[in-house]
Coordinates of C-alpha atoms and ligand atoms in Angstrom, one line a residue:
M180 CA 175.6 -41.1 -14.3
P181 CA 177.1 -44.5 -13.4
N182 CA 174.4 -44.7 -11.0
F183 CA 171.1 -43.8 -13.2
S184 CA 171.8 -47.1 -14.5
L185 CA 171.6 -49.3 -11.8
V186 CA 168.9 -48.0 -11.0
L187 CA 167.6 -48.9 -14.4
L188 CA 168.7 -52.1 -14.1
L189 CA 167.6 -52.0 -10.3
G190 CA 164.4 -51.4 -12.5
F191 CA 164.6 -53.8 -15.1
F192 CA 164.9 -57.6 -12.4
L193 CA 162.3 -56.4 -10.5
N194 CA 160.1 -55.1 -13.4
S195 CA 160.8 -58.6 -15.4
A196 CA 160.3 -61.1 -11.8
S197 CA 157.3 -59.2 -11.4
A198 CA 155.9 -59.6 -14.9
G199 CA 156.6 -63.4 -14.0
R200 CA 154.5 -63.9 -10.5
S201 CA 151.7 -61.4 -12.2
L202 CA 150.6 -63.8 -15.2
K203 CA 148.3 -66.2 -12.5
A204 CA 147.9 -64.0 -8.9
T205 CA 144.8 -62.7 -7.5
V206 CA 144.5 -60.4 -4.9
R207 CA 142.5 -63.1 -2.9
K208 CA 144.9 -64.6 -0.9
P209 CA 148.3 -63.2 -1.1
A210 CA 149.7 -65.2 1.5
T211 CA 149.2 -68.2 -0.9
Q212 CA 150.5 -67.2 -4.1
T213 CA 153.6 -69.3 -6.4
F214 CA 156.7 -67.9 -6.9
F215 CA 157.2 -68.1 -10.2
P216 CA 161.3 -67.7 -11.1
G217 CA 162.1 -64.4 -13.4
N218 CA 161.9 -65.5 -17.3
S219 CA 163.6 -64.8 -20.5
F220 CA 162.3 -64.6 -23.6
Q221 CA 163.9 -64.1 -27.3
T222 CA 163.1 -64.1 -30.3
F223 CA 164.6 -64.6 -33.8
E224 CA 162.1 -62.7 -37.0
G225 CA 163.4 -65.1 -40.1
G226 CA 164.2 -67.8 -37.7
L227 CA 167.2 -69.6 -36.1
D228 CA 168.9 -73.0 -36.4
H229 CA 168.6 -75.7 -33.7
P230 CA 171.1 -78.6 -33.5
L231 CA 169.1 -81.5 -35.7
S232 CA 167.8 -78.4 -38.1
G233 CA 167.5 -80.2 -41.5
R234 CA 167.1 -83.2 -39.4
D235 CA 163.9 -84.9 -39.6
G236 CA 162.4 -85.7 -36.2
S237 CA 160.1 -85.0 -33.9
L238 CA 159.3 -81.7 -32.4
A239 CA 159.8 -82.5 -28.8
D240 CA 164.1 -84.0 -30.3
A241 CA 164.9 -80.5 -31.9
A242 CA 162.8 -78.7 -28.6
S243 CA 165.4 -80.7 -26.4
A244 CA 168.0 -80.2 -28.2
F245 CA 167.8 -76.6 -29.1
V246 CA 167.4 -75.9 -24.7
Q247 CA 170.5 -77.9 -24.2
T248 CA 172.4 -76.0 -26.3
Q249 CA 171.0 -72.5 -25.3
L250 CA 170.8 -73.6 -21.8
Q251 CA 173.8 -75.2 -21.2
V252 CA 171.9 -78.0 -19.7
D253 CA 172.1 -82.2 -19.9
S254 CA 169.2 -84.0 -20.9
S255 CA 169.3 -85.4 -18.2
T256 CA 167.0 -82.3 -16.6
M257 CA 164.6 -81.3 -19.2
K258 CA 161.6 -83.4 -20.5
Y259 CA 159.5 -82.3 -23.1
K260 CA 156.3 -81.6 -21.6
S261 CA 153.8 -81.8 -25.2
G262 CA 153.2 -79.7 -27.4
Y263 CA 151.2 -78.8 -30.7
S264 CA 151.0 -77.2 -34.3
S265 CA 148.8 -74.5 -35.4
D266 CA 148.1 -73.9 -38.8
I267 CA 151.2 -70.6 -39.0
A268 CA 154.1 -72.7 -36.1
Q269 CA 154.9 -75.2 -33.7
H270 CA 155.0 -75.4 -30.0
A271 CA 156.6 -77.1 -27.5
Y272 CA 156.5 -77.1 -24.0
I273 CA 159.4 -78.3 -21.7
K274 CA 160.1 -78.6 -18.3
Q275 CA 162.8 -78.5 -15.8
Q276 CA 163.1 -82.0 -14.6
H277 CA 165.4 -84.1 -11.6
E278 CA 165.4 -87.5 -11.0
N279 CA 162.9 -87.3 -13.6
I280 CA 160.2 -85.3 -11.1
P281 CA 159.1 -82.3 -13.0
F282 CA 159.4 -78.2 -11.8
A283 CA 156.4 -76.8 -10.9
N284 CA 157.5 -73.2 -12.5
A285 CA 160.7 -73.8 -13.7
V286 CA 159.8 -74.6 -17.4
A287 CA 160.6 -73.4 -21.4
N288 CA 158.9 -73.0 -24.5
V289 CA 159.9 -73.6 -27.8
A290 CA 158.2 -72.3 -31.7
F291 CA 159.1 -73.4 -34.9
K292 CA 158.2 -72.0 -38.0
D293 CA 159.3 -74.1 -41.4
G294 CA 161.9 -75.4 -39.3
K295 CA 163.7 -73.0 -37.8
V296 CA 163.2 -71.5 -33.8
V297 CA 161.0 -68.0 -33.6
S298 CA 161.1 -67.5 -30.6
F299 CA 162.3 -69.0 -27.0
G300 CA 161.1 -68.1 -22.9
Y301 CA 162.5 -70.6 -20.3
S302 CA 162.2 -69.7 -16.5
F303 CA 165.5 -72.8 -15.5
V304 CA 167.0 -71.9 -12.4
K305 CA 169.4 -73.6 -10.5
P306 CA 169.1 -73.9 -7.3
S307 CA 171.6 -73.9 -4.0
S308 CA 169.7 -76.9 -3.0
L309 CA 167.0 -80.1 -4.2
A310 CA 165.1 -81.9 -1.5
S311 CA 165.3 -85.7 -1.8
S312 CA 163.2 -86.8 -4.7
S313 CA 161.8 -89.7 -2.1
P314 CA 158.8 -88.7 0.5
T315 CA 159.0 -88.3 3.6
V316 CA 155.2 -87.8 4.1
S317 CA 151.9 -89.3 2.7
V318 CA 150.0 -88.2 0.1
D319 CA 146.2 -87.8 2.6
A320 CA 148.2 -86.3 4.8
A321 CA 149.6 -83.8 2.0
I322 CA 145.9 -84.3 1.3
S323 CA 144.0 -82.9 4.3
A324 CA 147.0 -80.0 4.4
A325 CA 146.6 -78.6 1.2
E326 CA 142.6 -78.4 2.4
A327 CA 142.9 -76.8 5.7
A328 CA 144.8 -73.7 4.5
L329 CA 142.6 -73.8 1.3
D330 CA 139.3 -74.3 3.4
G331 CA 138.1 -76.7 0.1
K332 CA 137.9 -80.3 -0.8
H333 CA 140.6 -82.4 -3.2
N334 CA 139.2 -83.2 -6.0
N335 CA 139.3 -86.5 -7.8
I336 CA 142.6 -85.0 -10.0
P337 CA 144.7 -87.9 -9.0
T338 CA 147.6 -85.8 -6.8
T339 CA 151.7 -86.0 -8.7
L340 CA 154.7 -85.1 -7.0
E341 CA 157.6 -81.9 -8.6
Y342 CA 160.0 -80.0 -7.5
L343 CA 158.9 -76.0 -6.6
V344 CA 161.7 -73.4 -6.1
N345 CA 160.6 -71.1 -3.5
A346 CA 161.9 -67.7 -3.4
D347 CA 164.9 -68.0 -1.5
N348 CA 166.7 -70.6 -5.2
T349 CA 166.2 -73.8 -2.7
A350 CA 163.9 -76.7 -4.6
S351 CA 161.3 -78.0 -2.2
L352 CA 160.1 -81.6 -3.8
V353 CA 156.0 -81.6 -3.0
Y354 CA 153.1 -82.9 -3.6
V355 CA 150.7 -81.8 -6.0
V356 CA 146.9 -81.0 -4.5
Q357 CA 144.0 -79.8 -6.2
V358 CA 140.8 -78.2 -3.8
Q359 CA 137.8 -77.0 -4.8
N360 CA 134.9 -75.1 -2.9
P361 CA 131.9 -75.1 -5.4
A362 CA 130.0 -73.0 -2.6
Q363 CA 132.8 -70.2 -2.2
D364 CA 133.8 -70.3 -6.3
T365 CA 137.0 -71.6 -5.4
W366 CA 139.6 -74.4 -7.2
Y367 CA 143.4 -74.3 -6.2
E368 CA 145.7 -76.2 -7.0
A369 CA 148.3 -77.0 -3.5
F370 CA 151.8 -76.7 -3.0
V371 CA 152.7 -79.3 0.0
D372 CA 156.1 -79.9 0.9
A373 CA 156.6 -83.6 0.9
H374 CA 158.8 -84.1 3.4
S375 CA 157.9 -81.8 6.4
G376 CA 153.7 -81.9 5.3
K377 CA 153.0 -78.3 5.1
F378 CA 151.6 -76.6 2.6
I379 CA 153.8 -73.9 0.8
S380 CA 151.7 -71.9 -1.1
A381 CA 148.5 -72.4 -4.3
I382 CA 147.8 -71.2 -7.7
D383 CA 144.6 -70.1 -7.9
F384 CA 142.3 -71.0 -11.4
V385 CA 139.3 -69.3 -10.9
S386 CA 139.7 -66.0 -12.8
N387 CA 138.0 -63.0 -11.7
A388 CA 136.2 -61.2 -14.3
A389 CA 132.8 -58.9 -15.4
Y390 CA 130.8 -58.8 -17.9
R391 CA 127.5 -55.9 -18.6
V392 CA 125.4 -58.6 -21.4
L393 CA 122.2 -59.8 -20.8
P394 CA 122.0 -62.5 -18.3
I395 CA 121.2 -66.1 -19.0
F396 CA 117.2 -66.1 -18.7
K397 CA 116.6 -62.0 -20.5
Q398 CA 115.8 -62.4 -23.8
D399 CA 116.8 -59.9 -25.3
L400 CA 118.0 -55.6 -24.4
T401 CA 114.7 -54.5 -24.1
E402 CA 115.4 -56.1 -20.5
G403 CA 118.0 -54.8 -19.8
F404 CA 121.8 -55.4 -19.5
E405 CA 123.9 -56.0 -16.3
L406 CA 127.0 -55.7 -15.3
L407 CA 127.8 -60.0 -14.2
V408 CA 130.7 -61.0 -11.8
N409 CA 132.6 -63.6 -12.0
P410 CA 129.9 -65.5 -14.1
Q411 CA 131.8 -68.8 -14.9
D412 CA 131.4 -71.8 -13.7
P413 CA 134.5 -73.5 -12.4
V414 CA 133.3 -77.4 -12.6
S415 CA 132.5 -76.6 -16.0
S416 CA 135.8 -74.3 -17.2
P417 CA 138.5 -74.7 -14.3
L418 CA 140.5 -72.6 -16.5
G419 CA 138.1 -70.4 -16.4
W420 CA 136.9 -68.8 -19.7
H421 CA 139.6 -66.5 -20.7
N422 CA 142.5 -68.9 -20.5
D423 CA 143.3 -71.1 -23.2
G424 CA 145.2 -74.1 -21.5
I425 CA 148.3 -72.0 -23.1
T426 CA 147.8 -68.4 -22.9
T427 CA 145.7 -66.5 -20.8
S428 CA 144.2 -63.2 -23.2
N429 CA 142.2 -60.1 -22.0
D430 CA 139.5 -59.7 -24.8
T431 CA 136.9 -62.0 -26.2
S432 CA 138.9 -65.2 -26.4
G433 CA 138.9 -68.0 -24.3
N434 CA 138.9 -71.7 -24.6
N435 CA 135.4 -72.2 -25.3
A436 CA 135.2 -69.3 -27.7
M437 CA 136.7 -66.7 -29.7
V438 CA 134.2 -63.8 -30.9
Y439 CA 134.9 -61.0 -32.9
L440 CA 133.9 -58.5 -35.6
D441 CA 132.9 -59.8 -38.6
Q442 CA 136.1 -61.6 -41.5
N443 CA 138.9 -60.1 -38.6
T444 CA 140.0 -62.6 -36.5
T445 CA 141.3 -60.6 -34.3
D446 CA 138.7 -57.4 -33.7
T447 CA 137.8 -59.7 -30.8
T448 CA 136.3 -56.7 -27.9
P449 CA 139.3 -56.6 -25.3
Q450 CA 138.6 -55.5 -21.7
S451 CA 137.7 -52.3 -20.5
A452 CA 139.4 -51.9 -17.7
P453 CA 142.0 -55.1 -15.7
G454 CA 139.3 -57.6 -15.9
I455 CA 136.4 -55.4 -16.6
F456 CA 134.0 -56.2 -20.6
N457 CA 132.2 -53.3 -19.0
Y458 CA 130.8 -51.4 -22.4
T459 CA 127.2 -49.7 -22.5
Q460 CA 125.4 -50.3 -25.2
D461 CA 123.5 -47.7 -26.6
P462 CA 119.7 -48.7 -28.9
T463 CA 119.4 -45.3 -30.0
L464 CA 123.1 -46.1 -32.3
S465 CA 123.8 -47.9 -35.1
P466 CA 125.1 -51.3 -34.6
G467 CA 128.5 -50.6 -35.0
A468 CA 128.4 -46.8 -33.1
G469 CA 130.2 -46.5 -29.5
M470 CA 130.7 -49.1 -27.6
N471 CA 127.3 -51.1 -29.4
S472 CA 130.1 -53.6 -31.0
D473 CA 131.6 -54.0 -27.8
A474 CA 128.6 -54.4 -25.8
A475 CA 127.4 -57.4 -28.4
R476 CA 130.8 -59.2 -28.6
T477 CA 131.1 -59.1 -25.3
N478 CA 127.3 -60.8 -24.8
V479 CA 128.4 -63.4 -27.0
F480 CA 131.3 -64.6 -25.8
Y481 CA 129.1 -64.7 -22.0
I482 CA 127.0 -66.4 -23.6
I483 CA 128.4 -68.5 -25.5
N484 CA 130.6 -69.5 -22.1
T485 CA 127.2 -70.1 -20.2
V486 CA 125.3 -72.2 -22.1
H487 CA 129.1 -74.3 -22.9
D488 CA 129.5 -73.9 -18.6
V489 CA 125.3 -75.0 -18.3
W490 CA 125.9 -77.8 -21.0
Y491 CA 129.4 -79.0 -19.3
R492 CA 127.4 -79.9 -16.6
Y493 CA 124.8 -82.3 -18.3
G494 CA 127.0 -84.1 -20.3
F495 CA 128.4 -82.3 -23.8
T496 CA 132.1 -82.6 -21.9
E497 CA 134.5 -83.4 -23.9
A498 CA 135.0 -87.1 -24.4
A499 CA 131.6 -85.9 -25.6
F500 CA 132.6 -84.6 -29.1
N501 CA 132.2 -80.7 -26.6
F502 CA 133.7 -77.4 -27.8
Q503 CA 137.3 -77.2 -26.5
Q504 CA 140.6 -75.4 -26.9
T505 CA 142.0 -76.9 -24.2
N506 CA 140.4 -80.1 -22.5
V507 CA 140.7 -80.9 -19.2
Q508 CA 139.0 -83.6 -18.6
T509 CA 140.1 -86.9 -20.9
G510 CA 138.1 -88.1 -24.6
G511 CA 137.6 -85.9 -27.4
V512 CA 139.6 -83.7 -29.4
G513 CA 140.4 -80.0 -28.5
G514 CA 141.9 -77.1 -31.4
D515 CA 138.0 -76.5 -31.6
R516 CA 136.7 -73.7 -29.7
V517 CA 133.6 -71.9 -30.8
L518 CA 134.6 -68.9 -33.3
A519 CA 132.0 -66.3 -33.5
S520 CA 131.4 -63.3 -36.0
V521 CA 129.6 -60.2 -34.8
Q522 CA 128.0 -57.9 -36.8
N523 CA 129.0 -60.7 -40.0
S524 CA 128.7 -57.8 -43.6
E525 CA 128.0 -61.8 -46.2
G526 CA 124.1 -61.8 -45.0
I527 CA 121.9 -60.2 -43.1
N528 CA 118.6 -60.4 -41.0
N529 CA 119.7 -64.2 -40.3
A530 CA 122.7 -65.7 -38.5
N531 CA 124.2 -69.6 -38.0
F532 CA 126.1 -71.9 -37.3
A533 CA 128.6 -74.8 -38.4
T534 CA 129.6 -77.8 -37.1
P535 CA 132.4 -79.6 -38.5
P536 CA 133.6 -82.9 -36.6
D537 CA 135.3 -82.7 -33.0
G538 CA 138.6 -81.1 -33.4
Q539 CA 137.7 -78.3 -35.6
S540 CA 136.1 -75.3 -34.4
G541 CA 131.9 -74.7 -34.7
Q542 CA 131.7 -71.5 -36.8
M543 CA 128.6 -69.2 -35.3
N544 CA 128.0 -66.2 -37.5
L545 CA 125.2 -63.3 -36.4
Y546 CA 124.7 -60.5 -38.5
L547 CA 122.6 -57.8 -38.5
W548 CA 118.3 -57.2 -38.4
N549 CA 117.1 -54.0 -41.0
A550 CA 113.0 -54.6 -40.0
A551 CA 113.8 -52.1 -37.5
N552 CA 115.8 -48.7 -37.6
P553 CA 118.6 -48.3 -36.6
E554 CA 119.7 -51.9 -36.9
R555 CA 118.8 -54.0 -34.6
D556 CA 122.3 -56.7 -33.7
G557 CA 120.8 -60.4 -33.8
A558 CA 124.0 -60.5 -30.7
L559 CA 122.3 -58.6 -28.3
E560 CA 118.7 -61.0 -28.4
N561 CA 119.9 -64.4 -26.2
D562 CA 117.7 -66.9 -27.5
I563 CA 118.8 -66.3 -31.2
V564 CA 122.6 -66.5 -30.0
T565 CA 121.9 -69.9 -28.0
H566 CA 119.4 -71.4 -30.4
E567 CA 123.1 -71.3 -33.3
N568 CA 125.2 -72.6 -30.1
T569 CA 122.3 -75.6 -29.6
H570 CA 123.0 -77.2 -33.6
G571 CA 126.6 -77.6 -31.6
I572 CA 125.6 -80.1 -29.6
T573 CA 123.2 -81.6 -31.5
N574 CA 125.2 -82.5 -34.8
R575 CA 128.0 -83.1 -32.0
M576 CA 126.4 -85.5 -29.6
T577 CA 124.2 -87.5 -33.1
G578 CA 126.2 -89.7 -34.0
G579 CA 129.7 -89.7 -32.2
G580 CA 130.8 -86.0 -33.5
T581 CA 131.3 -86.5 -36.7
G582 CA 128.4 -83.4 -37.5
R583 CA 128.0 -85.7 -40.1
C584 CA 124.5 -86.6 -38.9
L585 CA 121.4 -84.7 -39.4
Q586 CA 121.2 -83.8 -43.2
I587 CA 118.4 -85.4 -44.0
V588 CA 115.3 -82.4 -43.8
E589 CA 113.3 -84.7 -40.9
S590 CA 116.6 -84.2 -38.6
G591 CA 117.5 -80.4 -40.2
G592 CA 113.7 -79.9 -39.1
L593 CA 115.0 -81.2 -35.5
S594 CA 117.6 -79.6 -35.0
E595 CA 116.0 -76.2 -35.8
G596 CA 112.9 -77.1 -32.9
W597 CA 116.2 -78.2 -30.9
S598 CA 117.8 -75.3 -31.4
D599 CA 113.8 -73.3 -30.4
A600 CA 113.5 -75.3 -27.4
M601 CA 116.7 -74.7 -25.8
A602 CA 116.2 -71.1 -26.1
D603 CA 112.7 -71.4 -24.8
W604 CA 114.2 -73.3 -21.5
M605 CA 117.6 -71.1 -21.0
E606 CA 114.8 -68.4 -20.3
Q607 CA 113.2 -69.5 -17.9
V608 CA 113.2 -68.1 -14.8
G609 CA 110.3 -69.8 -12.5
P610 CA 107.8 -72.0 -11.7
T611 CA 105.8 -71.4 -14.7
I612 CA 106.6 -72.1 -18.0
V613 CA 106.3 -69.0 -19.8
D614 CA 103.7 -69.8 -22.2
F615 CA 104.1 -67.7 -25.2
F616 CA 107.8 -68.1 -26.2
A617 CA 108.6 -66.1 -29.1
L618 CA 111.6 -66.3 -31.2
G619 CA 113.0 -63.0 -32.9
G620 CA 110.7 -60.5 -31.3
Y621 CA 113.3 -58.1 -30.7
V622 CA 115.8 -57.9 -34.0
N623 CA 112.1 -58.8 -36.2
L624 CA 110.2 -56.5 -34.6
V625 CA 107.3 -59.5 -35.2
P626 CA 108.5 -62.8 -33.9
I627 CA 110.4 -65.4 -37.3
R628 CA 108.5 -67.8 -36.2
H629 CA 104.6 -68.5 -37.2
H630 CA 103.2 -69.1 -33.5
P631 CA 104.5 -69.5 -30.1
Y632 CA 106.0 -72.2 -28.4
S633 CA 102.4 -73.0 -25.9
T634 CA 101.0 -75.8 -24.3
N635 CA 98.1 -73.9 -25.6
S636 CA 96.7 -76.2 -28.5
T637 CA 94.7 -72.6 -29.5
T638 CA 97.6 -70.1 -29.4
N639 CA 99.7 -73.5 -31.0
P640 CA 97.9 -75.7 -32.6
L641 CA 100.8 -77.8 -34.3
T642 CA 100.9 -81.6 -34.1
Y643 CA 102.9 -84.7 -35.5
S644 CA 100.6 -84.6 -39.2
S645 CA 101.7 -80.7 -39.1
L646 CA 104.6 -82.7 -40.8
M647 CA 102.7 -83.3 -44.3
T648 CA 102.6 -79.6 -45.5
L649 CA 105.5 -78.2 -43.4
F650 CA 108.7 -78.9 -45.4
E651 CA 111.4 -76.0 -44.3
V652 CA 113.5 -77.2 -41.9
H653 CA 112.2 -74.5 -39.9
D654 CA 108.7 -75.1 -40.4
S655 CA 109.3 -78.4 -39.3
G656 CA 111.4 -77.7 -36.1
E657 CA 108.6 -75.7 -34.7
V658 CA 106.1 -78.7 -34.8
W659 CA 109.2 -80.3 -32.0
A660 CA 110.3 -77.1 -30.7
N661 CA 106.3 -77.2 -29.3
M662 CA 106.4 -80.9 -28.5
L663 CA 109.6 -79.8 -25.9
H664 CA 107.9 -76.5 -24.7
N665 CA 105.3 -79.3 -23.4
V666 CA 107.2 -81.3 -22.4
H667 CA 108.9 -79.3 -20.1
A668 CA 105.6 -77.3 -18.9
A669 CA 104.1 -81.0 -18.0
L670 CA 107.7 -82.0 -15.9
V671 CA 107.7 -78.9 -14.2
D672 CA 104.3 -79.2 -13.3
A673 CA 104.6 -82.3 -12.0
H674 CA 108.5 -82.2 -10.1
G675 CA 108.2 -77.9 -9.8
F676 CA 111.5 -75.9 -10.2
L677 CA 115.3 -75.1 -9.5
E678 CA 116.4 -71.8 -10.6
T679 CA 119.7 -72.9 -9.7
A680 CA 119.1 -76.1 -13.1
R681 CA 121.6 -74.1 -14.7
T682 CA 124.8 -74.7 -12.9
D683 CA 123.3 -78.0 -10.6
P684 CA 122.4 -81.3 -12.4
T685 CA 122.0 -83.3 -9.4
G686 CA 118.0 -81.7 -8.3
S687 CA 115.6 -84.1 -9.1
E688 CA 113.1 -81.0 -10.3
G689 CA 111.6 -80.7 -13.5
N690 CA 113.9 -78.1 -15.5
V691 CA 116.7 -80.7 -14.5
V692 CA 114.8 -84.0 -16.1
W693 CA 114.3 -81.8 -19.6
L694 CA 117.9 -81.2 -19.8
H695 CA 119.5 -84.4 -18.6
L696 CA 116.9 -86.4 -20.6
F697 CA 117.4 -83.8 -24.1
I698 CA 121.2 -84.5 -23.8
D699 CA 121.3 -88.4 -23.6
A700 CA 118.6 -88.8 -25.8
L701 CA 120.7 -86.9 -28.6
A702 CA 123.8 -89.7 -27.9
L703 CA 121.7 -92.4 -28.0
Q704 CA 118.9 -91.8 -31.3
P705 CA 120.3 -93.1 -34.8
C706 CA 122.1 -90.6 -37.5
Q707 CA 119.7 -89.1 -39.0
P708 CA 117.1 -89.0 -37.0
D709 CA 113.5 -88.9 -37.5
F710 CA 110.5 -88.1 -35.9
L711 CA 109.8 -90.7 -34.1
Q712 CA 113.3 -92.1 -33.2
A713 CA 113.8 -88.8 -31.3
R714 CA 110.8 -89.1 -29.5
D715 CA 111.8 -93.0 -28.5
A716 CA 115.1 -91.6 -27.9
W717 CA 113.5 -89.5 -24.6
I718 CA 112.0 -92.8 -23.5
Q719 CA 114.7 -94.1 -23.7
A720 CA 116.6 -91.7 -21.9
D721 CA 114.6 -91.6 -19.1
Q722 CA 114.6 -95.3 -18.9
N723 CA 118.2 -95.0 -18.1
R724 CA 119.0 -92.1 -16.3
Y725 CA 115.2 -92.9 -14.4
A726 CA 114.4 -95.9 -14.3
G727 CA 111.5 -94.6 -16.3
A728 CA 110.1 -92.4 -14.0
N729 CA 108.5 -89.6 -16.7
K730 CA 107.7 -92.3 -19.1
C731 CA 103.5 -92.0 -18.9
L732 CA 104.2 -88.3 -18.4
L733 CA 106.1 -88.7 -21.6
W734 CA 103.7 -90.5 -23.5
K735 CA 101.0 -88.0 -22.7
T736 CA 103.0 -85.5 -23.6
F737 CA 104.1 -85.9 -26.9
A738 CA 100.3 -88.2 -27.6
S739 CA 98.5 -85.2 -27.4
R740 CA 100.4 -84.0 -30.3
G741 CA 99.9 -86.4 -32.1
M742 CA 102.8 -88.3 -31.7
G743 CA 101.4 -90.9 -29.6
F744 CA 101.5 -95.0 -29.3
H745 CA 100.7 -95.7 -33.1
A746 CA 102.0 -93.0 -34.9
F747 CA 103.1 -93.9 -37.8
D748 CA 103.9 -91.7 -41.3
Y749 CA 102.5 -88.3 -40.2
T750 CA 99.4 -89.6 -39.2
D751 CA 98.3 -88.4 -36.1
D752 CA 97.5 -90.7 -33.2
F753 CA 97.2 -89.2 -30.3
S754 CA 96.7 -93.1 -27.7
V755 CA 99.1 -93.4 -25.2
P756 CA 100.9 -97.7 -24.8
A757 CA 98.7 -100.1 -22.6
G758 CA 99.6 -98.9 -18.3
C759 CA 100.3 -95.7 -19.0
Ligands
NAG134 C1 141.3 -56.8 -38.7 O1 141.8 -56.4 -37.8 C2 142.9 -55.5 -36.6 C3 142.5 -54.9 -36.1 O2 141.6 -53.8 -35.5 C4 143.4 -54.2 -37.5 O3 145.0 -54.1 -37.1 C5 143.7 -55.5 -38.9 O4 143.8 -54.2 -40.1 C6 142.5 -56.2 -39.4 N1 143.0 -56.4 -40.4 C7 141.7 -57.0 -42.3 C8 142.0 -58.2 -43.1 O5 141.0 -56.0 -42.0
NAG135 C1 146.3 -58.8 -19.7 O1 146.5 -57.4 -19.0 C2 147.7 -56.8 -18.4 C3 147.1 -56.0 -17.4 O2 145.8 -55.7 -17.7 C4 149.0 -57.3 -18.4 O3 149.7 -57.2 -17.2 C5 149.2 -58.7 -19.5 O4 150.5 -58.6 -20.0 C6 148.4 -58.2 -20.7 N1 147.8 -59.8 -20.6 C7 147.6 -60.1 -22.4 C8 147.6 -61.6 -23.0 O5 148.0 -58.3 -22.9
NAG136 C1 131.0 -49.5 -15.9 O1 130.8 -47.9 -16.7 C2 129.6 -47.5 -16.4 C3 129.1 -46.6 -17.8 O2 130.4 -46.0 -17.9 C4 130.1 -47.0 -15.3 O3 128.8 -46.0 -14.7 C5 130.7 -47.8 -14.4 O4 131.0 -47.0 -12.8 C6 131.4 -48.8 -14.6 N1 131.8 -49.4 -14.2 C7 132.7 -50.6 -13.8 C8 132.7 -51.8 -12.5 O5 133.3 -50.2 -13.9
NAG137 C1 93.7 -70.4 -25.1 O1 93.6 -69.8 -25.7 C2 92.3 -69.4 -26.1 C3 93.1 -68.3 -27.2 O2 93.8 -67.3 -26.3 C4 91.8 -69.0 -25.2 O3 90.9 -68.5 -25.2 C5 91.8 -70.5 -24.0 O4 91.1 -69.8 -22.9 C6 93.3 -70.8 -23.9 N1 93.4 -72.4 -23.4 C7 93.4 -72.7 -21.5 C8 92.6 -73.9 -21.9 O5 93.9 -71.2 -21.2
CA138 CA1 136.4 -80.9 -29.1

């Protein structure tokens, strides 16, 4: 019997140590895995008083005082790192430190509710020896060692000095160096001994995942699902899609989006196996039957994250007021990933997106469509999801993140137009721009707009003067979306098409130019822009980025649809400025 309990005890320690390590582990480079000391975690139900209970004090002070008494440590051995308040609780994150240098892998977290401590986790250590806190090798030598060990290049993130506890309970002084290799999709944080110059280990920022979805360039499920492996862009989403900066999820939630069923935000879709979201949609069943709603949530999670990553490359970053839970680069306010409700039961045959100011989540609602039997799910038509998501970028980037600047009718029409045009851009796959782009044809059986987007004026006759009779925002939006479709076709005609444009904004090809101008112009145009101002912002964006190389192409294309040099007050003008 005593032997039996010894075995149990041993088992417990092994488990708790490996649970700590496996938190971030991937099997790609086992030799470089970073050691994590075992952690402890306590929860206190209704809450525990802390030394400063009942007194006014900061979250940092309360958390620090609590950790000091719990672990019997001196305030000089710990440092408050960060904290925040959710709608439910306050969270504080603390690092162990020695001579003001923090530990990379000895941390603590304390949560408070109603002034009491409700949980406490920690992995503080008592090292058997500590390296001197003054480094004896140079930063450059450490960077070289990290680059050589990980087959990549240091990025522009400054190196830092930290302590790293080793498995033998000694503590090394290390340089922390980020190393990336975009061609291999790798991104590491390396720890290099600041005394020996040797590479010790690394954190792998890229998590492996696979999703059965409709690839972004497909319009709807009639084109077929595919299992995509690691579709995340490590430049745009360095934490991956499932890490919100604090925890790593196993479901359709992460730093850029949280996707759930109907009104219940806890009804996210879990992974079907570790790192895999493999749900097979059955079009003969209703949207809620079988695996269909899991397939729908997985697809929306994939689309919102992909769109985040594409836009990020082109400038919709933290500083430009994007939607992220945790901001990796400086600028902007975090805590505002997109919340997406799939199969929302409060509506039918529609979808929408609400854009509050930077720092508050955008809200996407996707409804079912009842033209067909069984009903069809807006979540499985990519142009609908991208259209809605695009309201987020246009509302955030026009007027500086307030969400207030596309309110009057004409701006609302532009807003719908940008959203259609973005869906159109995302689905182009080659140098011949599909000249018959129509939205909503899957969910609604027939397209939901009056004309397909086309350069052919028989197929799509809309011009600037059409606005005189189009007062509804989606109707007037068709005029703008078709102009932007024409601009896209003209740019691709002139400069070609880059297939990798969704992850490479550096090319000179027409589809790359189009997305740069789209996003640059949003930041230039005034609050409540009208059509002519939106056109002028595109032309100025081209001046800013390409020294006006496309000025005449833009004028000619806008003029071909009535928005020429003398266009005014919804009267068509087909002229271009002198010199074009
Ligand atoms: C929300 O979903 C979770 C998980 O499916 C369930 O346990 C919970 O009861 C639901 N809450 C409501 C209010 O429906
Ligand atoms: C995610 O799943 C892994 C195993 O697949 C498990 O160890 C881990 O605790 C899970 N994480 C969360 C946040 O549920
Ligand atoms: C995904 O699911 C399908 C159908 O259940 C199965 O045949 C396939 O092997 C799965 N793929 C992965 C990678 O899990
Ligand atoms: C435009 O479309 C019409 C109707 O489909 C067709 O007859 C015409 O040839 C097209 N024009 C061009 C220039 O392709
Ligand atoms: Ca933000």
